[in-house]
PDB file of C-alpha atoms and ligand atoms in Angstrom:
ATOM      1  CA  MET P   1      58.910 -29.934 -40.044  1.00  0.00           C
ATOM      2  CA  ARG P   2      59.793 -33.650 -40.137  1.00  0.00           C
ATOM      3  CA  THR P   3      56.610 -35.654 -40.647  1.00  0.00           C
ATOM      4  CA  GLY P   4      58.048 -38.974 -41.862  1.00  0.00           C
ATOM      5  CA  GLY P   5      56.019 -41.784 -43.402  1.00  0.00           C
ATOM      6  CA  GLY P   6      53.651 -44.298 -41.842  1.00  0.00           C
ATOM      7  CA  ASP P   7      50.419 -43.747 -39.982  1.00  0.00           C
ATOM      8  CA  PRO P   8      49.651 -39.988 -39.984  1.00  0.00           C
ATOM      9  CA  ILE P   9      47.693 -40.254 -36.716  1.00  0.00           C
ATOM     10  CA  ARG P  10      50.680 -41.847 -34.998  1.00  0.00           C
ATOM     11  CA  GLU P  11      52.911 -39.172 -36.513  1.00  0.00           C
ATOM     12  CA  ALA P  12      50.621 -36.419 -35.199  1.00  0.00           C
ATOM     13  CA  ALA P  13      50.612 -38.082 -31.761  1.00  0.00           C
ATOM     14  CA  ARG P  14      54.411 -38.150 -31.854  1.00  0.00           C
ATOM     15  CA  ILE P  15      54.611 -34.431 -32.631  1.00  0.00           C
ATOM     16  CA  LEU P  16      52.078 -33.682 -29.873  1.00  0.00           C
ATOM     17  CA  ALA P  17      54.064 -35.783 -27.379  1.00  0.00           C
ATOM     18  CA  GLU P  18      57.320 -34.166 -28.428  1.00  0.00           C
ATOM     19  CA  ARG P  19      56.165 -30.543 -28.226  1.00  0.00           C
ATOM     20  CA  ARG P  20      53.719 -30.929 -25.290  1.00  0.00           C
ATOM     21  CA  ASN P  21      52.148 -27.514 -25.690  1.00  0.00           C
ATOM     22  CA  ALA P  22      49.302 -28.001 -28.085  1.00  0.00           C
ATOM     23  CA  VAL P  23      46.320 -25.718 -28.449  1.00  0.00           C
ATOM     24  CA  VAL P  24      43.111 -26.961 -30.053  1.00  0.00           C
ATOM     25  CA  LEU P  25      40.698 -24.943 -32.208  1.00  0.00           C
ATOM     26  CA  THR P  26      37.279 -26.547 -32.591  1.00  0.00           C
ATOM     27  CA  GLY P  27      34.194 -25.877 -34.692  1.00  0.00           C
ATOM     28  CA  ALA P  28      30.725 -27.310 -35.128  1.00  0.00           C
ATOM     29  CA  GLY P  29      32.083 -30.618 -36.521  1.00  0.00           C
ATOM     30  CA  ILE P  30      33.302 -31.823 -33.123  1.00  0.00           C
ATOM     31  CA  SER P  31      29.743 -31.713 -31.775  1.00  0.00           C
ATOM     32  CA  VAL P  32      28.096 -33.441 -34.767  1.00  0.00           C
ATOM     33  CA  GLU P  33      28.589 -36.818 -33.047  1.00  0.00           C
ATOM     34  CA  SER P  34      26.745 -35.376 -30.027  1.00  0.00           C
ATOM     35  CA  GLY P  35      23.705 -34.825 -32.279  1.00  0.00           C
ATOM     36  CA  ILE P  36      24.180 -31.084 -32.900  1.00  0.00           C
ATOM     37  CA  PRO P  37      24.062 -30.323 -36.625  1.00  0.00           C
ATOM     38  CA  SER P  38      26.790 -28.126 -38.079  1.00  0.00           C
ATOM     39  CA  PHE P  39      25.703 -25.017 -39.952  1.00  0.00           C
ATOM     40  CA  ARG P  40      27.032 -25.863 -43.405  1.00  0.00           C
ATOM     41  CA  GLY P  41      26.249 -28.959 -45.505  1.00  0.00           C
ATOM     42  CA  SER P  42      22.961 -30.540 -46.557  1.00  0.00           C
ATOM     43  CA  GLN P  43      22.031 -31.500 -42.970  1.00  0.00           C
ATOM     44  CA  GLY P  44      23.233 -28.170 -41.575  1.00  0.00           C
ATOM     45  CA  MET P  45      21.160 -25.391 -40.034  1.00  0.00           C
ATOM     46  CA  TRP P  46      21.816 -23.057 -42.968  1.00  0.00           C
ATOM     47  CA  ALA P  47      19.970 -25.448 -45.286  1.00  0.00           C
ATOM     48  CA  LYS P  48      16.875 -24.538 -43.282  1.00  0.00           C
ATOM     49  CA  TYR P  49      17.592 -21.009 -42.044  1.00  0.00           C
ATOM     50  CA  ASP P  50      19.285 -18.393 -44.215  1.00  0.00           C
ATOM     51  CA  PRO P  51      22.034 -16.978 -41.965  1.00  0.00           C
ATOM     52  CA  MET P  52      21.534 -13.451 -43.267  1.00  0.00           C
ATOM     53  CA  GLU P  53      17.875 -13.673 -42.280  1.00  0.00           C
ATOM     54  CA  TYR P  54      18.315 -15.488 -38.956  1.00  0.00           C
ATOM     55  CA  ALA P  55      21.819 -15.069 -37.596  1.00  0.00           C
ATOM     56  CA  THR P  56      22.791 -11.412 -37.798  1.00  0.00           C
ATOM     57  CA  LEU P  57      22.584  -8.783 -35.095  1.00  0.00           C
ATOM     58  CA  HIS P  58      20.643  -6.635 -37.546  1.00  0.00           C
ATOM     59  CA  ALA P  59      18.045  -9.401 -38.027  1.00  0.00           C
ATOM     60  CA  PHE P  60      17.727  -9.802 -34.254  1.00  0.00           C
ATOM     61  CA  MET P  61      17.209  -6.056 -33.727  1.00  0.00           C
ATOM     62  CA  GLN P  62      14.624  -5.952 -36.545  1.00  0.00           C
ATOM     63  CA  SER P  63      12.638  -9.090 -35.709  1.00  0.00           C
ATOM     64  CA  PRO P  64      13.812 -10.895 -32.569  1.00  0.00           C
ATOM     65  CA  ARG P  65      10.803 -13.238 -32.515  1.00  0.00           C
ATOM     66  CA  LYS P  66      11.676 -14.523 -35.978  1.00  0.00           C
ATOM     67  CA  VAL P  67      15.337 -15.068 -35.021  1.00  0.00           C
ATOM     68  CA  TRP P  68      14.149 -16.968 -31.948  1.00  0.00           C
ATOM     69  CA  GLU P  69      12.569 -19.579 -34.323  1.00  0.00           C
ATOM     70  CA  MET P  70      16.134 -20.622 -35.190  1.00  0.00           C
ATOM     71  CA  LEU P  71      17.492 -20.012 -31.682  1.00  0.00           C
ATOM     72  CA  THR P  72      14.748 -22.160 -30.126  1.00  0.00           C
ATOM     73  CA  GLU P  73      15.897 -25.115 -32.210  1.00  0.00           C
ATOM     74  CA  MET P  74      19.556 -24.494 -31.378  1.00  0.00           C
ATOM     75  CA  VAL P  75      19.000 -24.020 -27.613  1.00  0.00           C
ATOM     76  CA  SER P  76      16.782 -27.149 -27.454  1.00  0.00           C
ATOM     77  CA  VAL P  77      19.232 -29.362 -29.378  1.00  0.00           C
ATOM     78  CA  CYS P  78      22.229 -28.145 -27.368  1.00  0.00           C
ATOM     79  CA  GLY P  79      20.325 -28.521 -24.086  1.00  0.00           C
ATOM     80  CA  PHE P  80      19.864 -32.257 -24.697  1.00  0.00           C
ATOM     81  CA  ALA P  81      23.365 -32.940 -26.018  1.00  0.00           C
ATOM     82  CA  SER P  82      26.154 -34.645 -24.084  1.00  0.00           C
ATOM     83  CA  PRO P  83      29.887 -34.537 -24.719  1.00  0.00           C
ATOM     84  CA  ASN P  84      31.140 -37.259 -27.064  1.00  0.00           C
ATOM     85  CA  ALA P  85      34.398 -39.219 -27.092  1.00  0.00           C
ATOM     86  CA  ALA P  86      36.229 -36.361 -28.861  1.00  0.00           C
ATOM     87  CA  HIS P  87      35.342 -33.788 -26.165  1.00  0.00           C
ATOM     88  CA  LYS P  88      36.330 -36.291 -23.461  1.00  0.00           C
ATOM     89  CA  GLY P  89      39.522 -37.277 -25.275  1.00  0.00           C
ATOM     90  CA  LEU P  90      40.636 -33.630 -25.413  1.00  0.00           C
ATOM     91  CA  ALA P  91      40.039 -33.366 -21.646  1.00  0.00           C
ATOM     92  CA  THR P  92      42.260 -36.439 -21.169  1.00  0.00           C
ATOM     93  CA  LEU P  93      44.975 -34.868 -23.328  1.00  0.00           C
ATOM     94  CA  GLU P  94      44.778 -31.717 -21.177  1.00  0.00           C
ATOM     95  CA  GLU P  95      45.052 -33.788 -17.999  1.00  0.00           C
ATOM     96  CA  THR P  96      48.154 -35.546 -19.318  1.00  0.00           C
ATOM     97  CA  GLY P  97      49.813 -32.260 -20.305  1.00  0.00           C
ATOM     98  CA  VAL P  98      49.648 -32.728 -24.087  1.00  0.00           C
ATOM     99  CA  VAL P  99      47.004 -30.031 -24.680  1.00  0.00           C
ATOM    100  CA  ARG P 100      47.075 -26.759 -22.790  1.00  0.00           C
ATOM    101  CA  ALA P 101      43.934 -24.981 -24.050  1.00  0.00           C
ATOM    102  CA  VAL P 102      40.882 -25.343 -26.274  1.00  0.00           C
ATOM    103  CA  ILE P 103      39.649 -22.401 -28.325  1.00  0.00           C
ATOM    104  CA  THR P 104      36.132 -23.156 -29.486  1.00  0.00           C
ATOM    105  CA  GLN P 105      33.777 -21.496 -31.931  1.00  0.00           C
ATOM    106  CA  ASN P 106      30.992 -23.633 -30.506  1.00  0.00           C
ATOM    107  CA  VAL P 107      28.355 -22.271 -28.187  1.00  0.00           C
ATOM    108  CA  ASP P 108      27.193 -25.594 -26.726  1.00  0.00           C
ATOM    109  CA  GLY P 109      29.379 -25.826 -23.591  1.00  0.00           C
ATOM    110  CA  LEU P 110      30.311 -29.447 -24.396  1.00  0.00           C
ATOM    111  CA  HIS P 111      34.057 -29.013 -23.885  1.00  0.00           C
ATOM    112  CA  GLN P 112      33.500 -27.961 -20.264  1.00  0.00           C
ATOM    113  CA  ALA P 113      30.924 -30.740 -19.817  1.00  0.00           C
ATOM    114  CA  GLY P 114      33.496 -33.188 -21.209  1.00  0.00           C
ATOM    115  CA  GLY P 115      36.063 -32.132 -18.600  1.00  0.00           C
ATOM    116  CA  SER P 116      38.246 -29.547 -20.381  1.00  0.00           C
ATOM    117  CA  ARG P 117      39.348 -26.839 -17.961  1.00  0.00           C
ATOM    118  CA  ARG P 118      40.945 -24.140 -20.097  1.00  0.00           C
ATOM    119  CA  VAL P 119      38.312 -23.329 -22.711  1.00  0.00           C
ATOM    120  CA  ILE P 120      38.237 -20.036 -24.605  1.00  0.00           C
ATOM    121  CA  GLU P 121      34.770 -19.433 -26.008  1.00  0.00           C
ATOM    122  CA  PHE P 122      35.287 -17.352 -29.127  1.00  0.00           C
ATOM    123  CA  HIS P 123      31.581 -16.999 -29.921  1.00  0.00           C
ATOM    124  CA  GLY P 124      30.035 -17.045 -26.421  1.00  0.00           C
ATOM    125  CA  ASN P 125      27.728 -19.683 -24.963  1.00  0.00           C
ATOM    126  CA  LEU P 126      24.017 -20.413 -25.242  1.00  0.00           C
ATOM    127  CA  ASP P 127      23.739 -20.908 -21.481  1.00  0.00           C
ATOM    128  CA  GLU P 128      23.495 -17.142 -20.948  1.00  0.00           C
ATOM    129  CA  LEU P 129      20.997 -14.550 -22.197  1.00  0.00           C
ATOM    130  CA  ILE P 130      21.677 -10.818 -22.475  1.00  0.00           C
ATOM    131  CA  CYS P 131      19.479  -7.771 -22.954  1.00  0.00           C
ATOM    132  CA  VAL P 132      20.805  -5.640 -25.807  1.00  0.00           C
ATOM    133  CA  TYR P 133      19.032  -2.585 -24.303  1.00  0.00           C
ATOM    134  CA  CYS P 134      19.987  -2.613 -20.591  1.00  0.00           C
ATOM    135  CA  TRP P 135      22.815  -5.269 -20.761  1.00  0.00           C
ATOM    136  CA  LYS P 136      21.358  -7.338 -17.919  1.00  0.00           C
ATOM    137  CA  ARG P 137      22.376 -11.013 -18.136  1.00  0.00           C
ATOM    138  CA  TYR P 138      20.511 -14.138 -17.041  1.00  0.00           C
ATOM    139  CA  PRO P 139      21.234 -17.878 -17.007  1.00  0.00           C
ATOM    140  CA  THR P 140      19.228 -19.267 -19.953  1.00  0.00           C
ATOM    141  CA  ARG P 141      17.530 -21.892 -17.742  1.00  0.00           C
ATOM    142  CA  ASP P 142      16.051 -19.098 -15.560  1.00  0.00           C
ATOM    143  CA  ARG P 143      14.311 -17.267 -18.415  1.00  0.00           C
ATOM    144  CA  TRP P 144      13.767 -19.684 -21.286  1.00  0.00           C
ATOM    145  CA  THR P 145      11.395 -22.610 -21.691  1.00  0.00           C
ATOM    146  CA  PRO P 146      10.902 -24.506 -24.970  1.00  0.00           C
ATOM    147  CA  GLY P 147       8.697 -22.513 -27.316  1.00  0.00           C
ATOM    148  CA  SER P 148       8.922 -19.291 -25.304  1.00  0.00           C
ATOM    149  CA  VAL P 149      10.667 -16.044 -26.206  1.00  0.00           C
ATOM    150  CA  PRO P 150      12.605 -14.924 -23.105  1.00  0.00           C
ATOM    151  CA  LEU P 151      12.038 -11.416 -21.783  1.00  0.00           C
ATOM    152  CA  CYS P 152      14.239  -9.079 -19.730  1.00  0.00           C
ATOM    153  CA  ASP P 153      12.912  -7.392 -16.571  1.00  0.00           C
ATOM    154  CA  CYS P 154      12.885  -4.207 -18.704  1.00  0.00           C
ATOM    155  CA  GLY P 155      10.396  -5.854 -21.090  1.00  0.00           C
ATOM    156  CA  GLU P 156      12.680  -6.316 -24.108  1.00  0.00           C
ATOM    157  CA  ILE P 157      13.399  -9.664 -25.787  1.00  0.00           C
ATOM    158  CA  LEU P 158      16.637 -11.269 -24.588  1.00  0.00           C
ATOM    159  CA  LYS P 159      19.380 -12.444 -26.951  1.00  0.00           C
ATOM    160  CA  PRO P 160      21.571 -15.482 -26.254  1.00  0.00           C
ATOM    161  CA  ASN P 161      25.012 -14.210 -25.275  1.00  0.00           C
ATOM    162  CA  VAL P 162      26.539 -15.601 -28.456  1.00  0.00           C
ATOM    163  CA  VAL P 163      28.215 -13.753 -31.309  1.00  0.00           C
ATOM    164  CA  LEU P 164      25.813 -13.222 -34.207  1.00  0.00           C
ATOM    165  CA  PHE P 165      27.157 -12.110 -37.589  1.00  0.00           C
ATOM    166  CA  GLY P 166      27.872  -8.381 -37.300  1.00  0.00           C
ATOM    167  CA  GLU P 167      28.844  -8.568 -33.617  1.00  0.00           C
ATOM    168  CA  PRO P 168      32.412  -8.258 -32.322  1.00  0.00           C
ATOM    169  CA  ILE P 169      34.247 -11.173 -30.679  1.00  0.00           C
ATOM    170  CA  PRO P 170      34.397 -10.745 -26.872  1.00  0.00           C
ATOM    171  CA  TRP P 171      37.737  -8.892 -26.512  1.00  0.00           C
ATOM    172  CA  LEU P 172      39.181 -11.118 -23.781  1.00  0.00           C
ATOM    173  CA  ALA P 173      38.449 -14.288 -25.755  1.00  0.00           C
ATOM    174  CA  GLN P 174      40.047 -12.783 -28.850  1.00  0.00           C
ATOM    175  CA  GLU P 175      43.159 -11.628 -26.950  1.00  0.00           C
ATOM    176  CA  GLN P 176      43.570 -14.998 -25.230  1.00  0.00           C
ATOM    177  CA  ALA P 177      42.978 -16.990 -28.416  1.00  0.00           C
ATOM    178  CA  GLU P 178      45.551 -14.986 -30.380  1.00  0.00           C
ATOM    179  CA  GLU P 179      48.084 -15.301 -27.557  1.00  0.00           C
ATOM    180  CA  GLU P 180      47.558 -19.091 -27.448  1.00  0.00           C
ATOM    181  CA  ALA P 181      47.968 -19.254 -31.236  1.00  0.00           C
ATOM    182  CA  ARG P 182      51.178 -17.213 -31.163  1.00  0.00           C
ATOM    183  CA  THR P 183      52.802 -19.333 -28.461  1.00  0.00           C
ATOM    184  CA  CYS P 184      51.669 -22.926 -29.049  1.00  0.00           C
ATOM    185  CA  GLY P 185      53.904 -25.636 -30.506  1.00  0.00           C
ATOM    186  CA  VAL P 186      51.060 -27.414 -32.303  1.00  0.00           C
ATOM    187  CA  LEU P 187      47.612 -26.177 -33.277  1.00  0.00           C
ATOM    188  CA  VAL P 188      45.064 -28.971 -33.710  1.00  0.00           C
ATOM    189  CA  VAL P 189      42.117 -27.751 -35.781  1.00  0.00           C
ATOM    190  CA  ILE P 190      39.031 -29.952 -35.438  1.00  0.00           C
ATOM    191  CA  GLY P 191      35.698 -29.839 -37.268  1.00  0.00           C
ATOM    192  CA  THR P 192      35.720 -26.339 -38.656  1.00  0.00           C
ATOM    193  CA  SER P 193      35.290 -25.305 -42.269  1.00  0.00           C
ATOM    194  CA  ALA P 194      37.425 -22.241 -41.399  1.00  0.00           C
ATOM    195  CA  GLN P 195      35.117 -19.854 -43.199  1.00  0.00           C
ATOM    196  CA  VAL P 196      34.029 -17.709 -40.259  1.00  0.00           C
ATOM    197  CA  SER P 197      36.208 -14.649 -39.647  1.00  0.00           C
ATOM    198  CA  PRO P 198      38.131 -13.849 -37.450  1.00  0.00           C
ATOM    199  CA  ALA P 199      38.287 -17.417 -36.015  1.00  0.00           C
ATOM    200  CA  CYS P 200      39.683 -18.605 -39.362  1.00  0.00           C
ATOM    201  CA  ASP P 201      42.773 -16.388 -38.789  1.00  0.00           C
ATOM    202  CA  ILE P 202      43.885 -18.442 -35.765  1.00  0.00           C
ATOM    203  CA  PRO P 203      45.507 -21.290 -37.767  1.00  0.00           C
ATOM    204  CA  ARG P 204      47.439 -18.778 -39.868  1.00  0.00           C
ATOM    205  CA  ILE P 205      48.640 -16.901 -36.753  1.00  0.00           C
ATOM    206  CA  ALA P 206      49.842 -20.197 -35.222  1.00  0.00           C
ATOM    207  CA  LYS P 207      51.550 -21.278 -38.422  1.00  0.00           C
ATOM    208  CA  GLU P 208      53.341 -17.932 -38.902  1.00  0.00           C
ATOM    209  CA  SER P 209      54.550 -18.186 -35.299  1.00  0.00           C
ATOM    210  CA  GLY P 210      56.180 -21.564 -35.981  1.00  0.00           C
ATOM    211  CA  ALA P 211      53.524 -24.044 -34.823  1.00  0.00           C
ATOM    212  CA  ALA P 212      52.739 -27.276 -36.643  1.00  0.00           C
ATOM    213  CA  VAL P 213      49.099 -27.345 -37.778  1.00  0.00           C
ATOM    214  CA  VAL P 214      47.239 -30.655 -37.538  1.00  0.00           C
ATOM    215  CA  GLU P 215      43.733 -30.761 -38.985  1.00  0.00           C
ATOM    216  CA  ILE P 216      41.078 -33.352 -38.072  1.00  0.00           C
ATOM    217  CA  ASN P 217      38.159 -33.351 -40.486  1.00  0.00           C
ATOM    218  CA  PRO P 218      36.542 -35.951 -42.746  1.00  0.00           C
ATOM    219  CA  GLU P 219      36.618 -33.342 -45.530  1.00  0.00           C
ATOM    220  CA  GLU P 220      39.181 -30.941 -46.930  1.00  0.00           C
ATOM    221  CA  THR P 221      38.806 -27.263 -45.986  1.00  0.00           C
ATOM    222  CA  PHE P 222      40.376 -23.936 -46.943  1.00  0.00           C
ATOM    223  CA  LEU P 223      43.224 -24.821 -44.583  1.00  0.00           C
ATOM    224  CA  THR P 224      44.042 -28.215 -46.100  1.00  0.00           C
ATOM    225  CA  GLY P 225      47.136 -28.197 -48.293  1.00  0.00           C
ATOM    226  CA  ASN P 226      47.662 -24.567 -47.430  1.00  0.00           C
ATOM    227  CA  VAL P 227      48.098 -23.942 -43.702  1.00  0.00           C
ATOM    228  CA  THR P 228      47.679 -27.553 -42.578  1.00  0.00           C
ATOM    229  CA  ASP P 229      50.814 -29.696 -42.137  1.00  0.00           C
ATOM    230  CA  ILE P 230      49.019 -32.973 -41.379  1.00  0.00           C
ATOM    231  CA  HIS P 231      45.409 -33.667 -42.369  1.00  0.00           C
ATOM    232  CA  LEU P 232      43.868 -36.523 -40.370  1.00  0.00           C
ATOM    233  CA  ARG P 233      40.843 -37.506 -42.366  1.00  0.00           C
ATOM    234  CA  GLY P 234      38.145 -38.944 -40.120  1.00  0.00           C
ATOM    235  CA  SER P 235      35.580 -38.137 -37.485  1.00  0.00           C
ATOM    236  CA  ALA P 236      36.749 -36.236 -34.420  1.00  0.00           C
ATOM    237  CA  SER P 237      35.939 -39.039 -31.960  1.00  0.00           C
ATOM    238  CA  GLU P 238      37.697 -41.715 -34.006  1.00  0.00           C
ATOM    239  CA  VAL P 239      40.875 -39.674 -34.570  1.00  0.00           C
ATOM    240  CA  ILE P 240      41.108 -38.170 -31.053  1.00  0.00           C
ATOM    241  CA  GLY P 241      40.492 -41.643 -29.589  1.00  0.00           C
ATOM    242  CA  LYS P 242      43.514 -42.966 -31.502  1.00  0.00           C
ATOM    243  CA  ILE P 243      45.660 -39.972 -30.505  1.00  0.00           C
ATOM    244  CA  VAL P 244      44.821 -40.615 -26.827  1.00  0.00           C
ATOM    245  CA  ILE P 245      45.886 -44.268 -27.203  1.00  0.00           C
ATOM    246  CA  PHE P 246      49.100 -43.366 -29.056  1.00  0.00           C
ATOM    247  CA  SER P 247      49.914 -40.634 -26.540  1.00  0.00           C
ATOM    248  CA  ARG P 248      50.125 -43.334 -23.833  1.00  0.00           C
ATOM    249  CA  ASP P 249      52.785 -45.153 -25.869  1.00  0.00           C
ATOM    250  CA  PRO P 250      56.128 -44.554 -24.084  1.00  0.00           C
ATOM    251  CA  THR P 251      58.065 -44.898 -27.346  1.00  0.00           C
ATOM    252  CA  LEU P 252      56.467 -41.640 -28.512  1.00  0.00           C
ATOM    253  CA  GLN P 253      57.840 -39.686 -25.544  1.00  0.00           C
ATOM    254  CA  ILE P 254      60.904 -37.996 -26.984  1.00  0.00           C
ATOM    255  CA  PRO P 255      63.456 -37.263 -24.252  1.00  0.00           C
ATOM    256  CA  ARG P 256      64.298 -33.551 -23.994  1.00  0.00           C
ATOM    257  CA  GLY P 257      67.980 -32.902 -24.589  1.00  0.00           C
TER     258      GLY P 257
HETATM  259  P1  NAD S 301      30.866 -25.489 -40.195  1.00  0.00           P
HETATM  260  O1  NAD S 301      29.457 -25.952 -40.062  1.00  0.00           O
HETATM  261  O2  NAD S 301      31.157 -24.416 -41.156  1.00  0.00           O
HETATM  262  O3  NAD S 301      31.818 -26.720 -40.586  1.00  0.00           O
HETATM  263  C1  NAD S 301      31.786 -27.928 -39.896  1.00  0.00           C
HETATM  264  C2  NAD S 301      33.031 -28.735 -40.283  1.00  0.00           C
HETATM  265  O4  NAD S 301      33.034 -29.917 -39.499  1.00  0.00           O
HETATM  266  C3  NAD S 301      33.068 -29.167 -41.755  1.00  0.00           C
HETATM  267  O5  NAD S 301      34.340 -28.869 -42.298  1.00  0.00           O
HETATM  268  C4  NAD S 301      32.823 -30.677 -41.694  1.00  0.00           C
HETATM  269  O6  NAD S 301      33.511 -31.381 -42.727  1.00  0.00           O
HETATM  270  C5  NAD S 301      33.380 -31.006 -40.331  1.00  0.00           C
HETATM  271  N1  NAD S 301      32.815 -32.216 -39.706  1.00  0.00           N
HETATM  272  C6  NAD S 301      31.576 -32.740 -39.855  1.00  0.00           C
HETATM  273  N2  NAD S 301      31.421 -33.833 -39.091  1.00  0.00           N
HETATM  274  C7  NAD S 301      32.591 -33.992 -38.417  1.00  0.00           C
HETATM  275  C8  NAD S 301      33.065 -34.944 -37.461  1.00  0.00           C
HETATM  276  N3  NAD S 301      32.296 -35.957 -37.024  1.00  0.00           N
HETATM  277  N4  NAD S 301      34.327 -34.801 -36.973  1.00  0.00           N
HETATM  278  C9  NAD S 301      35.127 -33.782 -37.406  1.00  0.00           C
HETATM  279  N5  NAD S 301      34.717 -32.859 -38.312  1.00  0.00           N
HETATM  280  C10 NAD S 301      33.477 -32.963 -38.810  1.00  0.00           C
HETATM  281  O7  NAD S 301      31.344 -25.144 -38.716  1.00  0.00           O
HETATM  282  P2  NAD S 301      32.252 -23.963 -38.177  1.00  0.00           P
HETATM  283  O8  NAD S 301      33.459 -23.810 -39.022  1.00  0.00           O
HETATM  284  O9  NAD S 301      32.411 -24.223 -36.728  1.00  0.00           O
HETATM  285  O10 NAD S 301      31.381 -22.657 -38.382  1.00  0.00           O
HETATM  286  C11 NAD S 301      30.050 -22.626 -37.892  1.00  0.00           C
HETATM  287  C12 NAD S 301      29.794 -21.492 -36.918  1.00  0.00           C
HETATM  288  O11 NAD S 301      28.501 -21.741 -36.355  1.00  0.00           O
HETATM  289  C13 NAD S 301      30.755 -21.479 -35.771  1.00  0.00           C
HETATM  290  O12 NAD S 301      31.226 -20.198 -35.673  1.00  0.00           O
HETATM  291  C14 NAD S 301      29.942 -21.843 -34.532  1.00  0.00           C
HETATM  292  O13 NAD S 301      29.924 -20.736 -33.649  1.00  0.00           O
HETATM  293  C15 NAD S 301      28.521 -21.978 -34.973  1.00  0.00           C
HETATM  294  N6  NAD S 301      27.931 -23.308 -34.665  1.00  0.00           N
HETATM  295  C16 NAD S 301      28.087 -23.841 -33.435  1.00  0.00           C
HETATM  296  C17 NAD S 301      27.546 -25.092 -33.161  1.00  0.00           C
HETATM  297  C18 NAD S 301      27.748 -25.678 -31.786  1.00  0.00           C
HETATM  298  O14 NAD S 301      27.924 -24.932 -30.830  1.00  0.00           O
HETATM  299  N7  NAD S 301      27.770 -27.005 -31.657  1.00  0.00           N
HETATM  300  C19 NAD S 301      26.830 -25.781 -34.128  1.00  0.00           C
HETATM  301  C20 NAD S 301      26.668 -25.183 -35.387  1.00  0.00           C
HETATM  302  C21 NAD S 301      27.239 -23.936 -35.641  1.00  0.00           C
HETATM  303 ZN1   ZN S 302      16.710  -5.191 -20.425  1.00  0.00          ZN
END
């Protein structure tokens, strides 16, 4: 792949404009600027809640009230959050035909709130609750109030319809995500440490299928210098904002021959 010299953000915008079939993979980092902490890092949720104790299906089945201590914090924080400039910028790039889909590991619904239309939720969404005994589902707002533990009509404690460690990925989301990865021209990976399997396989699938991989993250990850072709070091809102501006530059539009 020709990457050339100069500003790497401009170069990424040029490749996006040229190929016009980008897919985006997002993680917790894109929502940090909306006030939702990521899981890893000193400010992350895992610094407070051990994931093996609070975020596995086994833990939920053993002590759902304890797991709801962590879930209560997550549902409350996400409930108050609004999409930031990065979520909105991706919606603009979809509208202008640069991005065709967003695959997200996030469970906060902020891509849809920011205007993205094709969103594949790899790990579910906190806006729905499910009973792991009778499989009845409810909108979270109908059953949950801050501080409460939501109950099913059958009397059991409801679980948010998100993927806890030890649970499978919803099959349709997995199929669609892999298909998008296999067929995209560019995969833009934003705000994920790429440590959660199987979501972390998506960049490799895209790369092996011939896509360019652009990574937006203030830090290096397992993908950087390995799967990533261009690492744009910076916050999601800052970098996406610049890509949106560059993508309006007519000199970046490469005529198709
Ligand atoms: P992670 O916490 O492992 O990693 C976050 C990444 O984002 C890091 O690499 C960090 O350097 C980067 N980052 C931090 N601030 C950023 C910014 N402003 N712009 C761009 N990047 C930034 O997150 P993960 O890889 O998504 O794995 C966490 C798992 O937990 C996911 O599977 C997700 O389902 C879940 N989760 C979801 C939310 C949410 O829905 N908002 C929040 C926390 C965790
Ligand atoms: Zn039930």
